[in-house]
Amino acid sequence: MMDASRSMGNGFSYQEKLSSSKLTSVLEAIAGEYALVINGHSLAHALEADMEVEFLETACACKAVICCRVTPLQKAQVVELVKKYKKAVTLAIGDGANDVSMIKTAHIGVGISGQEGIQAVLASDYSFSQFKFLQRLLLVHGRWSYLRMCKFLCYFFYKNFAFTMVHFWFGFFCGFSAQDVPEQRSMEYPKLYEPGQLNLLFNKREFFICIAQGIYTSVLMFFIPYGVFADATRDDGAQLADYQSFAVTVATSLVIVVSVQIGLDTGFWTAINHFFIWGSLAAYFAILFAMHSDGLFQMFPNQFRFVGNAQNTLAQPTVWLTIALTTVVCIMPVVAFRFLKLDLKPELSDTVRYTQLVRKKQKTQHRCMRRVGRGGSRRSGYAFSHQEGFGELIMSGKNMRLSSLALSSFTTRPSAGWIETLRKKKGSDGSTAGSPSATADKTLKV
């Protein structure tokens, strides 16, 4: 199968190795069903670099392949060979410690708990007690798991793309800025770049906080309506607790809570934000009422059988009270936490935003004051103050007395007639300080 004999015409012949493409065509031309049995010694040669492809193609052409008397490493090498060239999802199953390397190499490892211990079970992804359960693991649970994961991943990418791309389109109109602080403030405060360097906004701690908040929200959104509906009745006295009414209440609470949460996470509001956030909420109610309408029931009677359920459920005051209670209980811890964090331990970006807001208010007040000043046509020559003025100091005359240093400097000037007069008066004041006339002289001088 691997070599072709070529004659040289003089009675001699040589062996020519077939290429992989020719080998594949040869293997495809083989009719019938075959099995390949290979032991450890032969497998050591078959797994060499120049033989592994031929060994794999030969094995794939067979109905079954049995590798007997092989080492644990050779088991793992066979699995790795299939993973490398066939790009297939591999599964390895074993019950002993010699199967651990093979189980770990495969994409899916299955361990059988039996007489050879639990080493294979500890190294595997799935485990069971008997080999016969492999069929149910693949055909039932494997299929269910695949459907769940595919639906989850499709919805996950759809939801994130739908939410993220809205901001991407909005980026064309806002200059791709984060609308957190202006670019001038970003240049003015370089430490605003620090959260990205230290990975402060999304790390393991923030990830688990989001998970905890999601679990907390889901628990409240389920169990609060569940507890209310246990004993709730309609206006006509009928029991309110049915699957459809409960589903409408929980779904409405969910949409309102996540819409309010998006509103809390929005740092800069525009008309586009309002349109998509509250518009999606309005679209939910429109779709909800349409799905329970009589028109869809007449067109698709087998799919939309619950006619008027949404209208009847949302017409009950108990339902709206339950929705309001659920929303408040879910949102209030988030609001309280953010308020306390902003008040007790603000970040630099919070401080910059607050400073920016204060400056805007000051500019607005200054403009208003300028407008008021320009509007007034009458002017007054009087000034009023709520504080004590300098009248008493002026009347005391203390501010009119010059120091000796100043007087000595003035004496050097030639034209100082009035200063000489002032010095003489100062000397006369000192000589008559104790007489009653001194008080009168001071008063006259003032």
Short mmCIF file of C-alpha atoms in Angstrom, two decimals:
data_model
loop_
_atom_site.label_atom_id
_atom_site.label_comp_id
_atom_site.label_asym_id
_atom_site.label_seq_id
_atom_site.Cartn_x
_atom_site.Cartn_y
_atom_site.Cartn_z
CA MET A 1 0.00 0.00 0.00
CA MET A 2 2.83 2.40 0.79
CA ASP A 3 5.42 1.58 -1.87
CA ALA A 4 5.18 1.06 -5.62
CA SER A 5 7.61 -1.30 -7.40
CA ARG A 6 9.18 0.15 -10.52
CA SER A 7 11.16 -1.93 -13.04
CA MET A 8 14.36 -0.52 -14.58
CA GLY A 9 14.25 -2.73 -17.70
CA ASN A 10 17.42 -4.69 -16.94
CA GLY A 11 15.87 -7.13 -14.54
CA PHE A 12 16.22 -4.88 -11.50
CA SER A 13 13.48 -2.97 -9.69
CA TYR A 14 13.30 -0.33 -6.94
CA GLN A 15 10.72 0.76 -4.39
CA GLU A 16 9.19 4.23 -4.78
CA LYS A 17 7.41 5.78 -1.83
CA LEU A 18 3.94 7.06 -2.57
CA SER A 19 2.99 10.64 -1.79
CA SER A 20 0.20 11.34 0.67
CA SER A 21 -2.20 12.30 -2.14
CA LYS A 22 -1.54 9.06 -4.01
CA LEU A 23 -1.85 7.14 -0.75
CA THR A 24 -5.22 8.72 -0.07
CA SER A 25 -6.50 7.74 -3.51
CA VAL A 26 -5.25 4.21 -2.98
CA LEU A 27 -6.97 3.94 0.39
CA GLU A 28 -10.22 5.29 -1.01
CA ALA A 29 -10.16 2.66 -3.73
CA ILE A 30 -10.05 -0.17 -1.19
CA ALA A 31 -13.32 -2.08 -1.11
CA GLY A 32 -14.64 -3.86 1.95
CA GLU A 33 -14.30 -3.33 5.67
CA TYR A 34 -10.97 -3.82 7.40
CA ALA A 35 -9.58 -3.55 10.90
CA LEU A 36 -6.10 -2.55 11.97
CA VAL A 37 -4.36 -4.25 14.88
CA ILE A 38 -0.97 -2.87 15.91
CA ASN A 39 1.18 -3.54 18.96
CA GLY A 40 3.45 -1.26 20.89
CA HIS A 41 6.69 -2.10 19.02
CA SER A 42 5.15 -1.48 15.63
CA LEU A 43 3.35 1.64 16.88
CA ALA A 44 6.70 3.13 17.93
CA HIS A 45 7.82 3.06 14.27
CA ALA A 46 4.43 4.15 12.95
CA LEU A 47 4.44 7.27 15.14
CA GLU A 48 7.74 8.53 13.75
CA ALA A 49 7.67 11.84 11.90
CA ASP A 50 8.00 10.32 8.41
CA MET A 51 5.41 7.60 9.04
CA GLU A 52 2.68 9.16 11.17
CA VAL A 53 0.66 10.56 8.27
CA GLU A 54 0.61 7.20 6.45
CA PHE A 55 -0.33 5.47 9.68
CA LEU A 56 -3.18 7.92 10.26
CA GLU A 57 -4.55 7.58 6.72
CA THR A 58 -4.38 3.80 6.95
CA ALA A 59 -6.13 3.82 10.31
CA CYS A 60 -8.87 6.13 9.01
CA ALA A 61 -9.49 3.77 6.09
CA CYS A 62 -10.25 0.95 8.52
CA LYS A 63 -13.50 0.26 10.31
CA ALA A 64 -11.76 -0.29 13.64
CA VAL A 65 -8.25 0.22 15.01
CA ILE A 66 -6.85 -1.71 17.99
CA CYS A 67 -3.58 -0.61 19.60
CA CYS A 68 -2.55 -3.33 22.02
CA ARG A 69 0.35 -3.61 24.43
CA VAL A 70 1.10 0.10 24.24
CA THR A 71 2.52 2.48 26.81
CA PRO A 72 0.50 5.36 28.35
CA LEU A 73 2.59 7.82 26.34
CA GLN A 74 1.76 6.03 23.08
CA LYS A 75 -1.93 6.26 23.90
CA ALA A 76 -1.62 10.01 24.27
CA GLN A 77 0.43 10.24 21.05
CA VAL A 78 -2.28 8.48 19.05
CA VAL A 79 -4.90 10.90 20.35
CA GLU A 80 -2.62 13.87 19.63
CA LEU A 81 -2.06 12.57 16.09
CA VAL A 82 -5.77 12.60 15.39
CA LYS A 83 -6.16 16.08 16.91
CA LYS A 84 -3.28 17.44 14.87
CA TYR A 85 -4.19 16.25 11.38
CA LYS A 86 -7.90 15.52 11.43
CA LYS A 87 -9.05 18.61 13.38
CA ALA A 88 -11.64 16.44 15.07
CA VAL A 89 -13.13 16.58 18.55
CA THR A 90 -11.65 13.61 20.36
CA LEU A 91 -12.93 11.64 23.33
CA ALA A 92 -10.82 9.27 25.43
CA ILE A 93 -12.23 6.83 27.98
CA GLY A 94 -10.32 4.74 30.48
CA ASP A 95 -10.53 3.13 33.89
CA GLY A 96 -6.96 3.06 35.16
CA ALA A 97 -3.95 5.18 35.97
CA ASN A 98 -2.29 4.21 32.67
CA ASP A 99 -5.12 6.01 30.84
CA VAL A 100 -4.62 9.38 32.55
CA SER A 101 -2.31 10.86 29.91
CA MET A 102 -4.67 9.80 27.12
CA ILE A 103 -7.67 11.26 28.98
CA LYS A 104 -5.91 14.58 29.52
CA THR A 105 -4.78 14.80 25.90
CA ALA A 106 -8.25 14.34 24.42
CA HIS A 107 -10.76 17.15 24.20
CA ILE A 108 -13.21 15.21 26.37
CA GLY A 109 -12.02 12.78 28.99
CA VAL A 110 -14.26 10.10 30.50
CA GLY A 111 -13.27 8.02 33.47
CA ILE A 112 -14.80 4.73 34.63
CA SER A 113 -14.78 4.14 38.36
CA GLY A 114 -13.98 0.48 38.80
CA GLN A 115 -11.54 -1.96 40.35
CA GLU A 116 -8.44 -0.11 39.12
CA GLY A 117 -8.99 2.92 41.32
CA ILE A 118 -10.17 6.45 40.71
CA GLN A 119 -7.12 7.97 39.04
CA ALA A 120 -8.89 8.07 35.70
CA VAL A 121 -11.99 9.55 37.31
CA LEU A 122 -10.01 12.35 38.94
CA ALA A 123 -8.37 13.29 35.63
CA SER A 124 -11.56 13.15 33.53
CA ASP A 125 -14.32 15.57 32.66
CA TYR A 126 -17.10 13.02 33.11
CA SER A 127 -17.25 9.78 35.00
CA PHE A 128 -19.64 6.88 35.42
CA SER A 129 -19.55 3.36 36.73
CA GLN A 130 -20.13 1.26 33.59
CA PHE A 131 -19.04 1.49 30.00
CA LYS A 132 -22.60 1.19 28.69
CA PHE A 133 -23.44 4.67 29.93
CA LEU A 134 -21.16 6.14 27.28
CA GLN A 135 -23.97 5.90 24.74
CA ARG A 136 -26.32 8.00 26.86
CA LEU A 137 -23.54 10.46 27.65
CA LEU A 138 -22.96 11.09 23.95
CA LEU A 139 -26.39 10.81 22.39
CA VAL A 140 -28.49 12.41 25.13
CA HIS A 141 -26.47 14.64 27.41
CA GLY A 142 -23.94 15.48 24.72
CA ARG A 143 -26.63 16.67 22.36
CA TRP A 144 -28.43 18.64 25.06
CA SER A 145 -25.20 20.28 26.12
CA TYR A 146 -24.37 21.20 22.55
CA LEU A 147 -27.80 22.77 21.99
CA ARG A 148 -27.57 24.74 25.23
CA MET A 149 -24.10 26.04 24.51
CA CYS A 150 -24.91 26.99 20.93
CA LYS A 151 -28.05 28.86 21.89
CA PHE A 152 -26.28 30.56 24.77
CA LEU A 153 -23.32 31.64 22.65
CA CYS A 154 -25.50 32.88 19.80
CA TYR A 155 -27.64 34.93 22.17
CA PHE A 156 -24.59 36.12 24.08
CA PHE A 157 -22.89 37.50 20.98
CA TYR A 158 -26.15 38.87 19.62
CA LYS A 159 -26.93 40.72 22.87
CA ASN A 160 -23.45 42.14 23.25
CA PHE A 161 -23.16 43.17 19.63
CA ALA A 162 -26.60 44.78 19.71
CA PHE A 163 -25.72 46.72 22.85
CA THR A 164 -22.16 47.60 21.88
CA MET A 165 -22.79 48.56 18.27
CA VAL A 166 -25.32 51.18 19.36
CA HIS A 167 -22.50 52.94 21.19
CA PHE A 168 -20.24 52.38 18.19
CA TRP A 169 -22.64 54.17 15.85
CA PHE A 170 -23.04 56.93 18.41
CA GLY A 171 -19.26 57.25 18.47
CA PHE A 172 -19.33 58.76 14.97
CA PHE A 173 -21.36 61.67 16.34
CA CYS A 174 -19.51 62.22 19.62
CA GLY A 175 -15.96 61.98 18.31
CA PHE A 176 -15.44 58.54 19.88
CA SER A 177 -15.04 60.15 23.29
CA ALA A 178 -16.14 58.35 26.42
CA GLN A 179 -18.17 61.40 27.55
CA ASP A 180 -16.60 61.01 30.96
CA VAL A 181 -14.48 64.13 31.24
CA PRO A 182 -13.47 66.52 28.42
CA GLU A 183 -10.19 66.03 26.59
CA GLN A 184 -8.80 69.18 28.19
CA ARG A 185 -9.33 67.69 31.64
CA SER A 186 -7.74 64.43 30.49
CA MET A 187 -4.63 66.33 29.53
CA GLU A 188 -4.77 68.40 32.70
CA TYR A 189 -5.03 65.35 34.98
CA PRO A 190 -2.74 62.58 33.64
CA LYS A 191 -3.63 60.32 36.55
CA LEU A 192 -6.99 59.72 34.88
CA TYR A 193 -5.08 57.27 32.67
CA GLU A 194 -4.01 55.24 35.69
CA PRO A 195 -7.11 52.96 35.97
CA GLY A 196 -6.30 51.48 32.59
CA GLN A 197 -2.71 50.76 33.56
CA LEU A 198 -3.75 49.13 36.83
CA ASN A 199 -6.78 47.37 35.31
CA LEU A 200 -9.09 48.78 37.96
CA LEU A 201 -12.36 48.84 36.04
CA PHE A 202 -12.51 45.21 34.93
CA ASN A 203 -10.67 42.56 36.88
CA LYS A 204 -11.51 39.46 38.86
CA ARG A 205 -13.01 41.48 41.67
CA GLU A 206 -15.26 43.49 39.35
CA PHE A 207 -16.18 40.30 37.48
CA PHE A 208 -17.34 38.56 40.64
CA ILE A 209 -19.17 41.70 41.76
CA CYS A 210 -21.12 41.67 38.49
CA ILE A 211 -21.89 37.98 38.94
CA ALA A 212 -23.00 38.54 42.52
CA GLN A 213 -25.21 41.44 41.47
CA GLY A 214 -26.74 39.35 38.69
CA ILE A 215 -27.46 36.45 41.01
CA TYR A 216 -28.89 38.81 43.63
CA THR A 217 -31.13 40.46 41.03
CA SER A 218 -32.34 37.15 39.60
CA VAL A 219 -33.17 35.77 43.05
CA LEU A 220 -35.21 38.83 43.96
CA MET A 221 -36.97 39.02 40.61
CA PHE A 222 -38.10 35.43 40.95
CA PHE A 223 -38.89 34.98 44.60
CA ILE A 224 -40.63 38.31 45.28
CA PRO A 225 -43.34 37.66 42.65
CA TYR A 226 -43.37 34.01 43.74
CA GLY A 227 -44.12 34.99 47.32
CA VAL A 228 -46.70 37.59 46.34
CA PHE A 229 -48.54 35.32 43.94
CA ALA A 230 -48.84 32.56 46.53
CA ASP A 231 -51.85 34.22 48.18
CA ALA A 232 -52.74 36.98 45.69
CA THR A 233 -56.18 37.22 44.11
CA ARG A 234 -57.66 39.21 41.26
CA ASP A 235 -60.23 41.95 41.62
CA ASP A 236 -62.97 39.41 40.97
CA GLY A 237 -61.67 37.09 43.71
CA ALA A 238 -60.11 34.53 41.37
CA GLN A 239 -56.66 33.13 42.00
CA LEU A 240 -53.91 35.24 40.46
CA ALA A 241 -51.21 32.58 40.53
CA ASP A 242 -50.90 30.97 37.11
CA TYR A 243 -47.93 30.36 34.90
CA GLN A 244 -48.66 33.01 32.31
CA SER A 245 -49.41 35.79 34.80
CA PHE A 246 -46.30 34.90 36.77
CA ALA A 247 -44.21 34.89 33.58
CA VAL A 248 -45.53 38.29 32.50
CA THR A 249 -44.79 39.78 35.93
CA VAL A 250 -41.25 38.40 36.13
CA ALA A 251 -40.42 39.36 32.54
CA THR A 252 -41.74 42.90 33.03
CA SER A 253 -39.74 43.28 36.24
CA LEU A 254 -36.63 42.03 34.46
CA VAL A 255 -36.95 44.48 31.57
CA ILE A 256 -37.61 47.44 33.87
CA VAL A 257 -34.74 46.57 36.23
CA VAL A 258 -32.13 46.14 33.48
CA SER A 259 -33.34 49.33 31.77
CA VAL A 260 -32.95 51.30 35.00
CA GLN A 261 -29.53 49.68 35.50
CA ILE A 262 -28.43 50.80 32.04
CA GLY A 263 -29.66 54.28 32.94
CA LEU A 264 -27.52 54.26 36.08
CA ASP A 265 -24.48 53.13 34.08
CA THR A 266 -24.93 55.90 31.51
CA GLY A 267 -22.53 58.75 32.21
CA PHE A 268 -23.72 61.23 29.57
CA TRP A 269 -27.34 61.48 28.46
CA THR A 270 -28.37 62.42 24.96
CA ALA A 271 -31.52 62.07 22.92
CA ILE A 272 -30.11 58.88 21.41
CA ASN A 273 -29.68 57.32 24.86
CA HIS A 274 -33.22 58.19 25.85
CA PHE A 275 -34.61 56.87 22.59
CA PHE A 276 -32.95 53.46 22.76
CA ILE A 277 -33.27 52.84 26.50
CA TRP A 278 -36.84 53.94 27.06
CA GLY A 279 -37.81 53.08 23.50
CA SER A 280 -36.77 49.47 24.09
CA LEU A 281 -38.96 49.45 27.18
CA ALA A 282 -41.90 50.73 25.16
CA ALA A 283 -41.16 48.19 22.43
CA TYR A 284 -41.29 45.41 25.03
CA PHE A 285 -44.80 46.36 26.10
CA ALA A 286 -45.91 46.70 22.49
CA ILE A 287 -44.61 43.21 21.63
CA LEU A 288 -46.06 41.80 24.86
CA PHE A 289 -49.55 43.09 24.12
CA ALA A 290 -49.29 42.02 20.48
CA MET A 291 -48.35 38.44 21.44
CA HIS A 292 -51.47 38.19 23.61
CA SER A 293 -53.77 39.89 21.14
CA ASP A 294 -56.76 38.37 19.40
CA GLY A 295 -55.35 39.15 15.96
CA LEU A 296 -52.30 36.90 16.31
CA PHE A 297 -54.46 34.19 17.81
CA GLN A 298 -56.70 34.18 14.75
CA MET A 299 -53.68 33.98 12.42
CA PHE A 300 -51.67 31.47 14.50
CA PRO A 301 -54.05 29.72 16.88
CA ASN A 302 -51.54 27.03 17.90
CA GLN A 303 -48.72 29.41 18.80
CA PHE A 304 -50.51 32.32 20.48
CA ARG A 305 -53.18 30.70 22.61
CA PHE A 306 -53.10 32.98 25.67
CA VAL A 307 -55.36 35.74 24.41
CA GLY A 308 -55.62 38.79 26.68
CA ASN A 309 -53.38 37.38 29.38
CA ALA A 310 -50.96 40.34 29.40
CA GLN A 311 -53.79 42.87 29.46
CA ASN A 312 -55.56 41.11 32.32
CA THR A 313 -52.37 40.62 34.33
CA LEU A 314 -51.11 44.18 34.02
CA ALA A 315 -54.56 45.52 34.88
CA GLN A 316 -54.19 44.20 38.44
CA PRO A 317 -52.82 46.68 41.04
CA THR A 318 -51.11 43.81 42.85
CA VAL A 319 -48.97 43.08 39.80
CA TRP A 320 -47.75 46.66 39.48
CA LEU A 321 -47.06 46.82 43.20
CA THR A 322 -45.00 43.65 42.87
CA ILE A 323 -43.08 45.07 39.90
CA ALA A 324 -42.39 48.32 41.75
CA LEU A 325 -41.26 46.48 44.87
CA THR A 326 -38.95 44.24 42.87
CA THR A 327 -37.44 47.17 41.01
CA VAL A 328 -36.81 49.18 44.18
CA VAL A 329 -35.29 46.25 46.06
CA CYS A 330 -32.98 45.44 43.13
CA ILE A 331 -31.88 49.00 42.38
CA MET A 332 -31.66 50.63 45.81
CA PRO A 333 -28.53 48.72 46.94
CA VAL A 334 -26.75 49.79 43.75
CA VAL A 335 -27.77 53.43 44.21
CA ALA A 336 -26.81 53.41 47.90
CA PHE A 337 -23.43 51.80 47.19
CA ARG A 338 -22.57 54.28 44.46
CA PHE A 339 -23.69 57.23 46.59
CA LEU A 340 -21.59 56.13 49.55
CA LYS A 341 -18.61 55.42 47.32
CA LEU A 342 -18.88 58.84 45.68
CA ASP A 343 -19.23 60.56 49.05
CA LEU A 344 -16.71 58.62 51.12
CA LYS A 345 -14.11 57.41 48.62
CA PRO A 346 -14.41 59.30 45.33
CA GLU A 347 -12.12 58.51 42.46
CA LEU A 348 -10.13 61.08 40.57
CA SER A 349 -12.58 61.07 37.67
CA ASP A 350 -15.42 61.81 40.10
CA THR A 351 -13.48 64.75 41.51
CA VAL A 352 -12.75 66.09 38.03
CA ARG A 353 -16.39 65.81 37.02
CA TYR A 354 -17.44 67.62 40.19
CA THR A 355 -14.91 70.37 39.55
CA GLN A 356 -16.15 70.70 36.01
CA LEU A 357 -19.74 70.98 37.22
CA VAL A 358 -18.80 73.68 39.75
CA ARG A 359 -16.99 75.67 37.08
CA LYS A 360 -19.99 75.49 34.80
CA LYS A 361 -22.25 76.77 37.57
CA GLN A 362 -19.85 79.60 38.36
CA LYS A 363 -19.70 80.62 34.71
CA THR A 364 -23.50 80.59 34.52
CA GLN A 365 -23.82 82.73 37.64
CA HIS A 366 -21.19 85.16 36.33
CA ARG A 367 -23.06 85.54 33.06
CA CYS A 368 -26.31 86.17 34.90
CA MET A 369 -24.65 88.83 37.06
CA ARG A 370 -23.21 90.53 33.99
CA ARG A 371 -26.62 90.56 32.34
CA VAL A 372 -28.20 92.09 35.44
CA GLY A 373 -25.44 94.74 35.63
CA ARG A 374 -25.93 95.68 31.99
CA GLY A 375 -29.69 95.88 32.36
CA GLY A 376 -29.65 98.49 35.19
CA SER A 377 -29.66 102.12 33.98
CA ARG A 378 -29.50 103.90 37.34
CA ARG A 379 -26.28 104.12 39.30
CA SER A 380 -25.81 104.95 42.94
CA GLY A 381 -22.91 106.66 44.67
CA TYR A 382 -23.46 104.87 47.94
CA ALA A 383 -21.97 101.56 49.00
CA PHE A 384 -23.34 99.35 51.72
CA SER A 385 -21.61 96.60 53.63
CA HIS A 386 -22.68 93.99 56.16
CA GLN A 387 -19.32 94.25 57.92
CA GLU A 388 -17.85 96.99 60.13
CA GLY A 389 -16.12 99.63 58.04
CA PHE A 390 -13.07 101.86 58.61
CA GLY A 391 -14.93 104.95 59.84
CA GLU A 392 -13.64 104.71 63.38
CA LEU A 393 -10.06 104.33 62.16
CA ILE A 394 -10.36 107.35 59.93
CA MET A 395 -11.89 109.47 62.68
CA SER A 396 -9.14 108.48 65.10
CA GLY A 397 -6.45 110.01 62.91
CA LYS A 398 -4.04 107.15 63.41
CA ASN A 399 -3.69 106.47 59.72
CA MET A 400 -2.54 110.08 59.16
CA ARG A 401 0.51 109.79 61.44
CA LEU A 402 3.79 109.15 59.69
CA SER A 403 6.63 107.15 61.11
CA SER A 404 9.94 108.74 62.05
CA LEU A 405 11.68 106.84 59.26
CA ALA A 406 9.32 108.31 56.67
CA LEU A 407 9.72 111.77 58.11
CA SER A 408 13.51 111.53 58.05
CA SER A 409 13.41 110.55 54.39
CA PHE A 410 11.17 113.47 53.57
CA THR A 411 13.55 115.98 55.19
CA THR A 412 16.15 115.34 52.55
CA ARG A 413 13.88 116.76 49.85
CA PRO A 414 14.27 120.50 49.13
CA SER A 415 10.59 121.34 48.69
CA ALA A 416 9.16 120.09 51.94
CA GLY A 417 7.50 123.17 53.36
CA TRP A 418 4.23 121.50 54.20
CA ILE A 419 6.12 118.58 55.78
CA GLU A 420 8.05 120.98 58.03
CA THR A 421 4.75 122.46 59.09
CA LEU A 422 3.45 118.99 59.81
CA ARG A 423 6.53 118.20 61.96
CA LYS A 424 6.10 121.37 63.95
CA LYS A 425 2.48 120.50 64.56
CA LYS A 426 3.51 117.03 65.61
CA GLY A 427 5.97 118.47 68.12
CA SER A 428 3.39 120.83 69.53
CA ASP A 429 1.00 117.91 69.89
CA GLY A 430 3.56 116.03 71.98
CA SER A 431 4.14 118.97 74.31
CA THR A 432 0.44 119.65 74.89
CA ALA A 433 -0.77 116.03 74.98
CA GLY A 434 -1.93 116.36 78.56
CA SER A 435 -3.95 119.57 78.15
CA PRO A 436 -7.63 119.70 77.20
CA SER A 437 -6.78 121.77 74.16
CA ALA A 438 -4.85 118.87 72.67
CA THR A 439 -8.02 117.01 72.02
CA ALA A 440 -9.46 119.96 70.22
CA ASP A 441 -6.29 120.33 68.11
CA LYS A 442 -6.51 116.72 67.06
CA THR A 443 -10.10 117.13 66.08
CA LEU A 444 -9.27 120.21 64.03
CA LYS A 445 -6.44 118.44 62.26
CA VAL A 446 -8.70 115.61 61.20
#
